[in-house]
Amino acid sequence: RPAGGGSFMLGIQANMWQGDKEGSANAIQDIGFALTKQQIRWEFAESERGAIQWQEMDGIINVMSSRGINVLFSVVTSPTWARPNKGGTGGPPEDFNLYANFVGQIASRYCGRLLAIEVWNEQNLQREWEGFPLDPASYMDLLRRAYASIKAACPAMLVISGATTPAGDTDVARDDIGYLRGMYQNGLANYSDGVGIHPSGFANPPEVSFNDWASGRYDAPSHVNHRSFYFRSTLEESRAVMVQFGDTNKRLWATEFGWASSQSPYPGYEYAARVSEAQQAEFTVNAFRMMANSGYVGGAILWNLNYGFGEMSQWQVIGRPVYGRLKELTGR
């Protein structure tokens, strides 16, 4: 298992919360993967303080552990009772210890059956960190408390830092590489077993980098003029930050990556029309191979198996050529 140095794991995110757990497990086994991810929205799991609804998490863990599939829970959002002065649920609680207590209870309940907890998600985006400054020191305050709580409950459980999302500095986002550097400046090396990232490729092939575009070796009509648009650049530059801070025995965890493909894309995802389903398959398999060969990626979790609705359907692998290519990748 990929604690510390560890080994590489093929993973995929599945729609299991109030979804088809057995069907998801069947498909994950069919493609030969050993890891899956479920986002746990604290606002749904403990809408009333002290009354955690365990049934969905229990169901996911029971089905997946019975099939030998490792699970990562990515724990996000806050119940309204934990943010009385902030409004909404899209940020951490006003008292970070409340979140730490919740993830500690998850770790205690599923110790030995849940592989890892990812502490938050895309905290360098304002819509994921509502009510607080977009400051890595603020996130690290949450992670420090959560890490201590999880490890006290289950020392062997892996704690993955919340994945940054590819972005530049704007009014509503912080550059993910700069943000990751800030996380390290506030102690990340001491409070994680793996470092979460979301290396998105947009419509660019995984082997192409920002430097390829900047030097004129690569051309495309959009989503090319910043490092964050390139899977390879996000992967390599995130690792460079780990090296800079001497955290080289640890691994990156790509807790979400993938290529959207749609001939009638949802607004804001127009680039998906530039990726055919055959290219989606090719890019995905090549990205998995690149991460496996890197020597520094632990879990690599594809987005997504079976979210067949709304904008998320543009990434779905069920019913598309990529599904068969994933089976070839694992020799199924």
CSV table of N, CA and C in Angstrom, one decimal, residues 56-196:
chain,number,residue,atom,x,y,z
A,56,GLU,N,-24.9,5.4,4.4
A,56,GLU,CA,-24.3,5.4,3.0
A,56,GLU,C,-22.9,5.1,3.1
A,57,MET,N,-22.1,5.6,4.1
A,57,MET,CA,-20.7,5.3,4.2
A,57,MET,C,-20.6,3.8,4.5
A,58,ASP,N,-21.4,3.3,5.4
A,58,ASP,CA,-21.4,1.9,5.8
A,58,ASP,C,-21.5,1.0,4.5
A,59,GLY,N,-22.5,1.4,3.7
A,59,GLY,CA,-22.8,0.6,2.5
A,59,GLY,C,-21.7,0.6,1.6
A,60,ILE,N,-21.1,1.7,1.4
A,60,ILE,CA,-19.9,1.8,0.4
A,60,ILE,C,-18.8,1.0,0.9
A,61,ILE,N,-18.4,1.1,2.2
A,61,ILE,CA,-17.3,0.4,2.8
A,61,ILE,C,-17.6,-1.1,2.8
A,62,ASN,N,-18.8,-1.5,3.1
A,62,ASN,CA,-19.1,-2.9,3.2
A,62,ASN,C,-19.0,-3.6,1.8
A,63,VAL,N,-19.5,-2.9,0.8
A,63,VAL,CA,-19.5,-3.5,-0.5
A,63,VAL,C,-18.0,-3.5,-1.1
A,64,MET,N,-17.3,-2.4,-0.9
A,64,MET,CA,-16.0,-2.3,-1.5
A,64,MET,C,-15.0,-3.2,-0.8
A,65,SER,N,-15.1,-3.3,0.6
A,65,SER,CA,-14.1,-4.1,1.3
A,65,SER,C,-14.4,-5.6,1.1
A,66,SER,N,-15.6,-5.9,0.8
A,66,SER,CA,-15.9,-7.3,0.5
A,66,SER,C,-15.4,-7.8,-0.8
A,67,ARG,N,-15.1,-6.8,-1.7
A,67,ARG,CA,-14.5,-7.1,-3.0
A,67,ARG,C,-13.0,-6.9,-3.1
A,68,GLY,N,-12.4,-6.4,-2.0
A,68,GLY,CA,-11.0,-6.1,-2.0
A,68,GLY,C,-10.6,-4.9,-2.7
A,69,ILE,N,-11.6,-3.9,-2.8
A,69,ILE,CA,-11.3,-2.6,-3.4
A,69,ILE,C,-11.0,-1.6,-2.3
A,70,ASN,N,-9.9,-0.9,-2.4
A,70,ASN,CA,-9.5,0.1,-1.5
A,70,ASN,C,-10.4,1.4,-1.7
A,71,VAL,N,-10.7,2.1,-0.7
A,71,VAL,CA,-11.5,3.3,-0.7
A,71,VAL,C,-10.8,4.5,-0.1
A,72,LEU,N,-10.9,5.6,-0.9
A,72,LEU,CA,-10.6,6.9,-0.3
A,72,LEU,C,-11.8,7.8,-0.2
A,73,PHE,N,-12.0,8.3,1.0
A,73,PHE,CA,-13.1,9.3,1.2
A,73,PHE,C,-12.5,10.7,1.2
A,74,SER,N,-13.1,11.5,0.3
A,74,SER,CA,-12.7,12.9,0.3
A,74,SER,C,-13.8,13.7,1.0
A,75,VAL,N,-13.5,14.3,2.1
A,75,VAL,CA,-14.5,14.9,3.0
A,75,VAL,C,-14.6,16.4,2.9
A,76,VAL,N,-15.7,16.9,2.5
A,76,VAL,CA,-15.9,18.3,2.1
A,76,VAL,C,-17.2,18.9,2.7
A,77,THR,N,-17.3,20.2,2.5
A,77,THR,CA,-18.5,21.0,2.9
A,77,THR,C,-18.7,21.0,4.4
A,78,SER,N,-19.6,21.8,4.9
A,78,SER,CA,-19.9,21.9,6.3
A,78,SER,C,-21.4,22.0,6.5
A,79,PRO,N,-22.0,21.4,7.5
A,79,PRO,CA,-23.4,21.6,7.8
A,79,PRO,C,-23.6,23.1,8.2
A,80,THR,N,-24.8,23.6,8.0
A,80,THR,CA,-25.2,25.0,8.3
A,80,THR,C,-25.0,25.3,9.8
A,81,TRP,N,-25.2,24.2,10.7
A,81,TRP,CA,-25.0,24.5,12.1
A,81,TRP,C,-23.5,24.8,12.5
A,82,ALA,N,-22.6,24.4,11.6
A,82,ALA,CA,-21.2,24.6,11.9
A,82,ALA,C,-20.7,26.0,11.3
A,83,ARG,N,-21.6,26.7,10.6
A,83,ARG,CA,-21.2,27.9,10.0
A,83,ARG,C,-22.3,29.0,10.2
A,84,PRO,N,-22.8,29.2,11.4
A,84,PRO,CA,-23.9,30.1,11.7
A,84,PRO,C,-23.7,31.5,11.2
A,85,ASN,N,-22.5,32.0,11.2
A,85,ASN,CA,-22.2,33.3,10.8
A,85,ASN,C,-21.7,33.5,9.4
A,86,LYS,N,-21.5,32.4,8.7
A,86,LYS,CA,-20.9,32.4,7.3
A,86,LYS,C,-21.9,32.3,6.2
A,87,GLY,N,-23.0,31.5,6.5
A,87,GLY,CA,-23.9,31.3,5.4
A,87,GLY,C,-23.4,30.2,4.4
A,88,GLY,N,-24.3,29.4,3.9
A,88,GLY,CA,-24.0,28.4,2.9
A,88,GLY,C,-23.2,27.2,3.5
A,89,THR,N,-22.8,26.3,2.7
A,89,THR,CA,-22.1,25.1,3.2
A,89,THR,C,-20.8,24.9,2.5
A,90,GLY,N,-20.4,25.8,1.6
A,90,GLY,CA,-19.3,25.5,0.7
A,90,GLY,C,-17.9,25.9,1.3
A,91,GLY,N,-17.8,25.9,2.5
A,91,GLY,CA,-16.5,26.2,3.2
A,91,GLY,C,-16.3,25.4,4.5
A,92,PRO,N,-15.2,25.6,5.1
A,92,PRO,CA,-15.0,24.9,6.4
A,92,PRO,C,-15.9,25.4,7.5
A,93,PRO,N,-15.9,24.7,8.6
A,93,PRO,CA,-16.7,25.2,9.8
A,93,PRO,C,-16.0,26.4,10.4
A,94,GLU,N,-16.7,27.2,11.2
A,94,GLU,CA,-16.1,28.3,11.9
A,94,GLU,C,-15.1,27.8,12.9
A,95,ASP,N,-15.3,26.7,13.5
A,95,ASP,CA,-14.4,26.1,14.4
A,95,ASP,C,-13.8,24.8,13.7
A,96,PHE,N,-12.6,24.9,13.3
A,96,PHE,CA,-12.0,23.8,12.5
A,96,PHE,C,-12.0,22.5,13.3
A,97,ASN,N,-12.0,22.6,14.6
A,97,ASN,CA,-12.0,21.3,15.4
A,97,ASN,C,-13.3,20.5,15.1
A,98,LEU,N,-14.4,21.1,14.7
A,98,LEU,CA,-15.6,20.4,14.4
A,98,LEU,C,-15.4,19.4,13.2
A,99,TYR,N,-14.7,19.9,12.2
A,99,TYR,CA,-14.4,19.1,11.0
A,99,TYR,C,-13.4,18.0,11.5
A,100,ALA,N,-12.4,18.3,12.2
A,100,ALA,CA,-11.4,17.4,12.7
A,100,ALA,C,-12.1,16.2,13.5
A,101,ASN,N,-13.0,16.6,14.3
A,101,ASN,CA,-13.8,15.6,15.1
A,101,ASN,C,-14.6,14.7,14.1
A,102,PHE,N,-15.2,15.2,13.1
A,102,PHE,CA,-16.0,14.4,12.2
A,102,PHE,C,-15.1,13.4,11.4
A,103,VAL,N,-13.9,13.9,10.9
A,103,VAL,CA,-13.1,12.9,10.2
A,103,VAL,C,-12.4,11.9,11.1
A,104,GLY,N,-12.2,12.3,12.4
A,104,GLY,CA,-11.7,11.4,13.4
A,104,GLY,C,-12.7,10.2,13.6
A,105,GLN,N,-14.0,10.6,13.7
A,105,GLN,CA,-15.0,9.6,13.8
A,105,GLN,C,-15.1,8.6,12.6
A,106,ILE,N,-14.9,9.2,11.4
A,106,ILE,CA,-14.9,8.3,10.2
A,106,ILE,C,-13.7,7.3,10.4
A,107,ALA,N,-12.5,7.9,10.7
A,107,ALA,CA,-11.3,7.0,10.9
A,107,ALA,C,-11.5,5.9,11.9
A,108,SER,N,-12.1,6.3,13.0
A,108,SER,CA,-12.4,5.3,14.1
A,108,SER,C,-13.3,4.2,13.6
A,109,ARG,N,-14.4,4.6,12.9
A,109,ARG,CA,-15.4,3.6,12.5
A,109,ARG,C,-14.9,2.6,11.4
A,110,TYR,N,-14.0,3.1,10.6
A,110,TYR,CA,-13.6,2.3,9.4
A,110,TYR,C,-12.1,1.9,9.4
A,111,CYS,N,-11.5,2.0,10.6
A,111,CYS,CA,-10.1,1.7,10.7
A,111,CYS,C,-9.9,0.3,10.2
A,112,GLY,N,-8.9,0.1,9.3
A,112,GLY,CA,-8.6,-1.2,8.8
A,112,GLY,C,-9.4,-1.5,7.5
A,113,ARG,N,-10.5,-0.7,7.2
A,113,ARG,CA,-11.3,-1.0,6.0
A,113,ARG,C,-11.3,0.2,5.1
A,114,LEU,N,-11.0,1.4,5.5
A,114,LEU,CA,-10.9,2.6,4.7
A,114,LEU,C,-9.4,2.9,4.5
A,115,LEU,N,-8.9,3.0,3.3
A,115,LEU,CA,-7.5,3.2,3.1
A,115,LEU,C,-7.1,4.6,3.4
A,116,ALA,N,-7.9,5.6,3.0
A,116,ALA,CA,-7.4,7.0,3.1
A,116,ALA,C,-8.5,8.0,3.3
A,117,ILE,N,-8.2,9.1,3.9
A,117,ILE,CA,-9.1,10.3,3.9
A,117,ILE,C,-8.4,11.4,3.3
A,118,GLU,N,-9.0,12.0,2.3
A,118,GLU,CA,-8.5,13.3,1.7
A,118,GLU,C,-9.2,14.4,2.4
A,119,VAL,N,-8.4,15.3,3.0
A,119,VAL,CA,-8.9,16.4,3.9
A,119,VAL,C,-9.2,17.6,3.0
A,120,TRP,N,-10.4,17.7,2.6
A,120,TRP,CA,-11.0,18.8,1.8
A,120,TRP,C,-10.7,18.6,0.3
A,121,ASN,N,-11.0,19.6,-0.5
A,121,ASN,CA,-10.9,19.5,-2.0
A,121,ASN,C,-10.9,20.9,-2.6
A,122,GLU,N,-9.8,21.1,-3.4
A,122,GLU,CA,-9.7,22.3,-4.2
A,122,GLU,C,-9.9,23.6,-3.4
A,123,GLN,N,-9.2,23.6,-2.3
A,123,GLN,CA,-9.2,24.7,-1.4
A,123,GLN,C,-8.6,26.0,-1.9
A,124,ASN,N,-8.0,25.9,-3.1
A,124,ASN,CA,-7.4,27.2,-3.7
A,124,ASN,C,-8.5,27.8,-4.6
A,125,LEU,N,-9.7,27.3,-4.5
A,125,LEU,CA,-10.9,28.0,-5.2
A,125,LEU,C,-11.8,28.6,-4.2
A,126,GLN,N,-12.2,29.8,-4.4
A,126,GLN,CA,-13.1,30.5,-3.4
A,126,GLN,C,-14.4,29.7,-3.2
A,127,ARG,N,-15.0,29.1,-4.2
A,127,ARG,CA,-16.3,28.4,-4.1
A,127,ARG,C,-16.2,27.1,-3.3
A,128,GLU,N,-14.9,26.7,-3.1
A,128,GLU,CA,-14.7,25.5,-2.2
A,128,GLU,C,-14.2,25.9,-0.8
A,129,TRP,N,-14.0,27.2,-0.6
A,129,TRP,CA,-13.4,27.7,0.7
A,129,TRP,C,-14.1,29.0,1.1
A,130,GLU,N,-15.5,28.9,1.0
A,130,GLU,CA,-16.3,30.1,1.2
A,130,GLU,C,-16.2,30.6,2.6
A,131,GLY,N,-16.1,31.9,2.8
A,131,GLY,CA,-16.2,32.5,4.1
A,131,GLY,C,-14.8,32.7,4.7
A,132,PHE,N,-13.8,32.2,4.1
A,132,PHE,CA,-12.4,32.3,4.6
A,132,PHE,C,-11.5,32.8,3.5
A,133,PRO,N,-10.4,33.5,3.9
A,133,PRO,CA,-9.4,33.9,2.9
A,133,PRO,C,-8.8,32.7,2.2
A,134,LEU,N,-8.5,33.0,0.9
A,134,LEU,CA,-7.8,31.9,0.1
A,134,LEU,C,-6.3,31.9,0.4
A,135,ASP,N,-6.1,31.3,1.6
A,135,ASP,CA,-4.7,31.4,2.2
A,135,ASP,C,-4.3,30.0,2.6
A,136,PRO,N,-3.1,29.5,2.1
A,136,PRO,CA,-2.7,28.2,2.4
A,136,PRO,C,-2.5,28.0,3.9
A,137,ALA,N,-2.2,29.1,4.7
A,137,ALA,CA,-2.1,28.9,6.1
A,137,ALA,C,-3.4,28.6,6.8
A,138,SER,N,-4.5,29.1,6.2
A,138,SER,CA,-5.8,28.8,6.7
A,138,SER,C,-6.1,27.3,6.5
A,139,TYR,N,-5.9,26.9,5.3
A,139,TYR,CA,-6.1,25.4,5.0
A,139,TYR,C,-5.3,24.6,5.9
A,140,MET,N,-4.0,24.9,6.1
A,140,MET,CA,-3.1,24.1,6.9
A,140,MET,C,-3.5,24.0,8.3
A,141,ASP,N,-4.2,25.0,8.8
A,141,ASP,CA,-4.8,25.0,10.2
A,141,ASP,C,-5.8,23.9,10.2
A,142,LEU,N,-6.6,23.8,9.2
A,142,LEU,CA,-7.6,22.7,9.1
A,142,LEU,C,-6.9,21.3,9.0
A,143,LEU,N,-5.9,21.2,8.1
A,143,LEU,CA,-5.3,19.9,7.9
A,143,LEU,C,-4.5,19.4,9.2
A,144,ARG,N,-3.9,20.3,9.8
A,144,ARG,CA,-3.1,19.9,11.1
A,144,ARG,C,-4.1,19.3,12.1
A,145,ARG,N,-5.2,19.9,12.3
A,145,ARG,CA,-6.2,19.4,13.3
A,145,ARG,C,-6.8,18.1,12.8
A,146,ALA,N,-7.1,18.0,11.5
A,146,ALA,CA,-7.7,16.8,10.9
A,146,ALA,C,-6.7,15.6,11.0
A,147,TYR,N,-5.5,15.9,10.6
A,147,TYR,CA,-4.4,14.9,10.7
A,147,TYR,C,-4.3,14.3,12.0
A,148,ALA,N,-4.2,15.1,13.1
A,148,ALA,CA,-4.0,14.7,14.4
A,148,ALA,C,-5.2,13.8,14.9
A,149,SER,N,-6.4,14.2,14.5
A,149,SER,CA,-7.6,13.5,14.8
A,149,SER,C,-7.7,12.1,14.2
A,150,ILE,N,-7.4,12.1,12.9
A,150,ILE,CA,-7.4,10.8,12.1
A,150,ILE,C,-6.4,9.9,12.7
A,151,LYS,N,-5.2,10.3,12.9
A,151,LYS,CA,-4.1,9.5,13.3
A,151,LYS,C,-4.3,9.0,14.8
A,152,ALA,N,-5.0,9.8,15.6
A,152,ALA,CA,-5.3,9.3,16.9
A,152,ALA,C,-6.3,8.2,16.9
A,153,ALA,N,-7.2,8.2,15.9
A,153,ALA,CA,-8.3,7.2,15.8
A,153,ALA,C,-7.8,6.0,15.1
A,154,CYS,N,-6.9,6.2,14.1
A,154,CYS,CA,-6.4,5.0,13.3
A,154,CYS,C,-5.0,5.4,12.7
A,155,PRO,N,-4.0,5.0,13.4
A,155,PRO,CA,-2.6,5.5,13.0
A,155,PRO,C,-2.3,5.0,11.6
A,156,ALA,N,-2.8,3.9,11.1
A,156,ALA,CA,-2.4,3.4,9.8
A,156,ALA,C,-3.2,4.0,8.7
A,157,MET,N,-4.2,4.8,9.0
A,157,MET,CA,-5.0,5.4,7.9
A,157,MET,C,-4.2,6.5,7.2
A,158,LEU,N,-4.2,6.5,5.9
A,158,LEU,CA,-3.5,7.5,5.1
A,158,LEU,C,-4.2,8.8,5.1
A,159,VAL,N,-3.5,9.9,5.3
A,159,VAL,CA,-4.1,11.2,5.2
A,159,VAL,C,-3.5,11.9,4.0
A,160,ILE,N,-4.4,12.2,3.1
A,160,ILE,CA,-4.0,12.9,1.8
A,160,ILE,C,-4.4,14.3,1.9
A,161,SER,N,-3.5,15.2,1.6
A,161,SER,CA,-3.9,16.7,1.7
A,161,SER,C,-4.9,17.0,0.6
A,162,GLY,N,-5.8,17.9,0.9
A,162,GLY,CA,-6.8,18.3,-0.1
A,162,GLY,C,-6.1,18.7,-1.4
A,163,ALA,N,-6.7,18.2,-2.5
A,163,ALA,CA,-6.1,18.4,-3.8
A,163,ALA,C,-6.3,19.9,-4.3
A,164,THR,N,-5.3,20.5,-4.7
A,164,THR,CA,-5.4,21.8,-5.3
A,164,THR,C,-5.9,21.6,-6.8
A,165,THR,N,-6.6,22.6,-7.3
A,165,THR,CA,-7.1,22.5,-8.7
A,165,THR,C,-6.3,23.4,-9.5
A,166,PRO,N,-6.0,23.0,-10.8
A,166,PRO,CA,-5.2,23.8,-11.7
A,166,PRO,C,-5.9,25.2,-11.9
A,167,ALA,N,-5.1,26.2,-11.6
A,167,ALA,CA,-5.7,27.6,-11.7
A,167,ALA,C,-4.5,28.6,-11.7
A,168,GLY,N,-4.8,29.8,-12.2
A,168,GLY,CA,-3.9,30.9,-12.0
A,168,GLY,C,-4.5,31.8,-10.9
A,169,ASP,N,-3.8,32.9,-10.6
A,169,ASP,CA,-4.2,33.8,-9.6
A,169,ASP,C,-5.3,34.7,-10.2
A,170,THR,N,-6.5,34.7,-9.6
A,170,THR,CA,-7.6,35.5,-10.0
A,170,THR,C,-8.4,36.0,-8.8
A,171,ASP,N,-9.5,36.7,-9.0
A,171,ASP,CA,-10.3,37.1,-7.8
A,171,ASP,C,-10.9,35.9,-7.1
A,172,VAL,N,-11.0,34.8,-7.7
A,172,VAL,CA,-11.7,33.6,-7.1
A,172,VAL,C,-10.8,32.4,-7.0
A,173,ALA,N,-9.6,32.5,-7.3
A,173,ALA,CA,-8.7,31.3,-7.2
A,173,ALA,C,-7.3,31.8,-7.0
A,174,ARG,N,-6.5,30.8,-6.5
A,174,ARG,CA,-5.0,31.0,-6.3
A,174,ARG,C,-4.3,30.0,-7.2
A,175,ASP,N,-3.2,30.4,-7.8
A,175,ASP,CA,-2.4,29.5,-8.6
A,175,ASP,C,-2.1,28.3,-7.7
A,176,ASP,N,-2.3,27.1,-8.3
A,176,ASP,CA,-2.2,25.9,-7.5
A,176,ASP,C,-0.8,25.6,-7.1
A,177,ILE,N,0.2,25.9,-8.0
A,177,ILE,CA,1.6,25.6,-7.6
A,177,ILE,C,2.1,26.6,-6.5
A,178,GLY,N,1.7,27.8,-6.6
A,178,GLY,CA,2.0,28.8,-5.6
A,178,GLY,C,1.3,28.4,-4.3
A,179,TYR,N,0.1,28.0,-4.4
A,179,TYR,CA,-0.7,27.6,-3.2
A,179,TYR,C,0.0,26.4,-2.5
A,180,LEU,N,0.4,25.4,-3.3
A,180,LEU,CA,1.0,24.2,-2.8
A,180,LEU,C,2.3,24.6,-2.1
A,181,ARG,N,3.1,25.5,-2.7
A,181,ARG,CA,4.3,26.0,-2.0
A,181,ARG,C,3.9,26.6,-0.7
A,182,GLY,N,2.9,27.3,-0.6
A,182,GLY,CA,2.4,27.9,0.7
A,182,GLY,C,2.0,26.9,1.7
A,183,MET,N,1.4,25.8,1.2
A,183,MET,CA,1.1,24.7,2.1
A,183,MET,C,2.3,24.1,2.8
A,184,TYR,N,3.4,24.0,1.9
A,184,TYR,CA,4.6,23.4,2.5
A,184,TYR,C,5.3,24.4,3.5
A,185,GLN,N,5.2,25.7,3.2
A,185,GLN,CA,5.7,26.7,4.1
A,185,GLN,C,5.0,26.7,5.4
A,186,ASN,N,3.8,26.1,5.4
A,186,ASN,CA,3.0,26.0,6.7
A,186,ASN,C,3.0,24.6,7.2
A,187,GLY,N,3.9,23.8,6.8
A,187,GLY,CA,4.1,22.5,7.5
A,187,GLY,C,3.5,21.2,6.8
A,188,LEU,N,3.2,21.3,5.5
A,188,LEU,CA,2.5,20.2,4.9
A,188,LEU,C,3.3,18.9,5.0
A,189,ALA,N,4.6,18.9,5.0
A,189,ALA,CA,5.4,17.7,5.0
A,189,ALA,C,5.1,16.9,6.3
A,190,ASN,N,4.8,17.6,7.4
A,190,ASN,CA,4.6,16.9,8.7
A,190,ASN,C,3.1,16.4,8.9
A,191,TYR,N,2.2,16.8,8.0
A,191,TYR,CA,0.8,16.5,8.2
A,191,TYR,C,0.1,15.9,7.0
A,192,SER,N,0.8,15.0,6.3
A,192,SER,CA,0.2,14.3,5.2
A,192,SER,C,1.0,13.0,4.9
A,193,ASP,N,0.3,12.0,4.4
A,193,ASP,CA,1.0,10.8,3.9
A,193,ASP,C,1.1,10.8,2.4
A,194,GLY,N,0.3,11.7,1.8
A,194,GLY,CA,0.3,11.9,0.3
A,194,GLY,C,-0.2,13.3,0.0
A,195,VAL,N,0.2,13.8,-1.1
A,195,VAL,CA,-0.1,15.2,-1.5
A,195,VAL,C,-1.1,15.2,-2.7
A,196,GLY,N,-2.3,15.7,-2.4
A,196,GLY,CA,-3.4,15.6,-3.4
A,196,GLY,C,-3.2,16.7,-4.5
